PDB file of C-alpha atoms in Angstrom:
ATOM      1  CA  MET A  18      -0.101  -0.351  -0.088  1.00 70.00           C
ATOM      2  CA  TRP A  19       1.053   3.646  -0.754  1.00 71.00           C
ATOM      3  CA  ASP A  20       2.271   5.199   2.572  1.00 76.00           C
ATOM      4  CA  SER A  21       1.409   8.956   2.007  1.00 77.00           C
ATOM      5  CA  THR A  22       3.340   9.997   5.588  1.00 85.00           C
ATOM      6  CA  VAL A  23       6.053   9.412   4.687  1.00 89.00           C
ATOM      7  CA  ALA A  24       5.503   9.040   0.491  1.00 88.00           C
ATOM      8  CA  LYS A  25       6.759   4.961   0.131  1.00 85.00           C
ATOM      9  CA  TRP A  26       5.360   1.285  -0.360  1.00 79.00           C
ATOM     10  CA  LYS A  27       5.291  -0.580   2.296  1.00 80.00           C
ATOM     11  CA  VAL A  28       4.127  -4.079   1.504  1.00 82.00           C
ATOM     12  CA  PHE A  29       3.385  -6.306   3.431  1.00 84.00           C
ATOM     13  CA  PHE A  30       4.573  -9.594   4.149  1.00 87.00           C
ATOM     14  CA  LEU A  31       1.705 -12.557   5.682  1.00 87.00           C
ATOM     15  CA  TYR A  32       3.645 -15.406   6.544  1.00 85.00           C
ATOM     16  CA  THR A  33       1.963 -17.258   8.579  1.00 89.00           C
ATOM     17  CA  CYS A  34      -1.343 -18.836   7.230  1.00 92.00           C
ATOM     18  CA  ASP A  35      -3.823 -16.938   9.495  1.00 96.00           C
ATOM     19  CA  ARG A  36      -7.195 -14.340   8.709  1.00 97.00           C
ATOM     20  CA  TRP A  37      -6.198 -10.452   8.543  1.00 95.00           C
ATOM     21  CA  ASP A  38      -8.480  -7.441   9.288  1.00 96.00           C
ATOM     22  CA  LEU A  39      -7.615  -3.998   8.180  1.00 92.00           C
ATOM     23  CA  SER A  40      -8.037  -0.811   8.942  1.00 89.00           C
ATOM     24  CA  ASN A  41      -7.719   2.516   6.901  1.00 86.00           C
ATOM     25  CA  TRP A  42      -6.929   0.459   4.113  1.00 88.00           C
ATOM     26  CA  LEU A  43      -8.232   3.128   0.959  1.00 88.00           C
ATOM     27  CA  GLY A  44      -8.667   4.099  -2.176  1.00 89.00           C
ATOM     28  CA  THR A  45      -7.524   1.082  -5.102  1.00 90.00           C
ATOM     29  CA  GLY A  46      -4.233  -0.791  -4.693  1.00 87.00           C
ATOM     30  CA  TYR A  47      -2.237  -3.843  -5.707  1.00 87.00           C
ATOM     31  CA  TYR A  48      -2.102  -7.109  -4.290  1.00 90.00           C
ATOM     32  CA  LEU A  49       0.404 -10.010  -4.737  1.00 89.00           C
ATOM     33  CA  ASN A  50       0.274 -13.505  -4.443  1.00 90.00           C
ATOM     34  CA  LYS A  51       3.219 -15.712  -4.883  1.00 88.00           C
ATOM     35  CA  GLN A  52       2.378 -18.720  -2.316  1.00 89.00           C
ATOM     36  CA  THR A  53       3.854 -22.274  -3.194  1.00 86.00           C
ATOM     37  CA  GLY A  54       1.327 -25.164  -3.691  1.00 83.00           C
ATOM     38  CA  TRP A  55      -2.370 -24.068  -5.036  1.00 82.00           C
ATOM     39  CA  VAL A  56      -3.774 -22.483  -1.873  1.00 90.00           C
ATOM     40  CA  THR A  57      -6.446 -19.847  -2.367  1.00 93.00           C
ATOM     41  CA  SER A  58      -6.290 -16.765  -0.834  1.00 95.00           C
ATOM     42  CA  TYR A  59      -9.193 -14.322   0.423  1.00 97.00           C
ATOM     43  CA  PHE A  60     -10.707 -11.294   0.594  1.00 97.00           C
ATOM     44  CA  TYR A  61     -13.939 -11.045   3.223  1.00 98.00           C
ATOM     45  CA  GLY A  62     -16.043  -7.906   3.645  1.00 98.00           C
ATOM     46  CA  SER A  63     -18.179  -5.979   6.308  1.00 96.00           C
ATOM     47  CA  GLN A  64     -20.308  -9.225   6.897  1.00 97.00           C
ATOM     48  CA  GLY A  65     -17.663 -12.111   6.645  1.00 97.00           C
ATOM     49  CA  GLN A  66     -18.309 -12.142   2.338  1.00 98.00           C
ATOM     50  CA  VAL A  67     -16.191 -13.686   0.549  1.00 98.00           C
ATOM     51  CA  LEU A  68     -15.531 -10.024  -2.463  1.00 97.00           C
ATOM     52  CA  ARG A  69     -12.619 -11.950  -3.899  1.00 96.00           C
ATOM     53  CA  ALA A  70     -10.395 -15.673  -3.647  1.00 95.00           C
ATOM     54  CA  PHE A  71      -7.967 -16.589  -5.863  1.00 92.00           C
ATOM     55  CA  SER A  72      -4.571 -18.484  -6.170  1.00 91.00           C
ATOM     56  CA  PRO A  73      -1.811 -17.511  -7.508  1.00 90.00           C
ATOM     57  CA  PRO A  74       0.400 -16.699  -9.281  1.00 89.00           C
ATOM     58  CA  GLN A  75      -2.154 -13.749  -9.163  1.00 89.00           C
ATOM     59  CA  VAL A  76      -1.385 -10.290  -9.018  1.00 91.00           C
ATOM     60  CA  GLY A  77      -4.602  -7.000  -9.626  1.00 91.00           C
ATOM     61  CA  THR A  78      -5.512  -4.357  -8.255  1.00 93.00           C
ATOM     62  CA  GLN A  79      -8.423  -3.379  -5.573  1.00 94.00           C
ATOM     63  CA  ASP A  80     -10.542  -1.150  -4.145  1.00 95.00           C
ATOM     64  CA  TRP A  81      -9.557  -1.715  -1.028  1.00 94.00           C
ATOM     65  CA  ASN A  82     -12.551   0.147   1.035  1.00 95.00           C
ATOM     66  CA  PRO A  83     -14.788  -2.964   1.063  1.00 97.00           C
ATOM     67  CA  VAL A  84     -12.872  -5.238   2.321  1.00 97.00           C
ATOM     68  CA  TRP A  85     -12.110  -5.460   6.017  1.00 97.00           C
ATOM     69  CA  SER A  86      -9.832  -8.487   6.403  1.00 97.00           C
ATOM     70  CA  VAL A  87      -8.068 -11.068   4.203  1.00 96.00           C
ATOM     71  CA  ARG A  88      -7.383 -14.980   4.497  1.00 96.00           C
ATOM     72  CA  ASN A  89      -3.650 -15.823   3.129  1.00 92.00           C
ATOM     73  CA  CYS A  90      -4.835 -19.964   3.402  1.00 90.00           C
TER      74      CYS A  90
END
């Protein structure tokens, strides 16, 4: 994500299989899934509904406004 407070990109490496809650992720940005194996990652909305499911290799853009959490496995 772009961190406008320091004018740099911030990359999050989600190594552990878990569901990660997001806060203040607004606007459009990129995601990149370079995991090994055939795992499925998910973006979830405010009610826990799946907004996007994808498997590696996958790169794309995402409107982060409706995304409340991500699961990397």
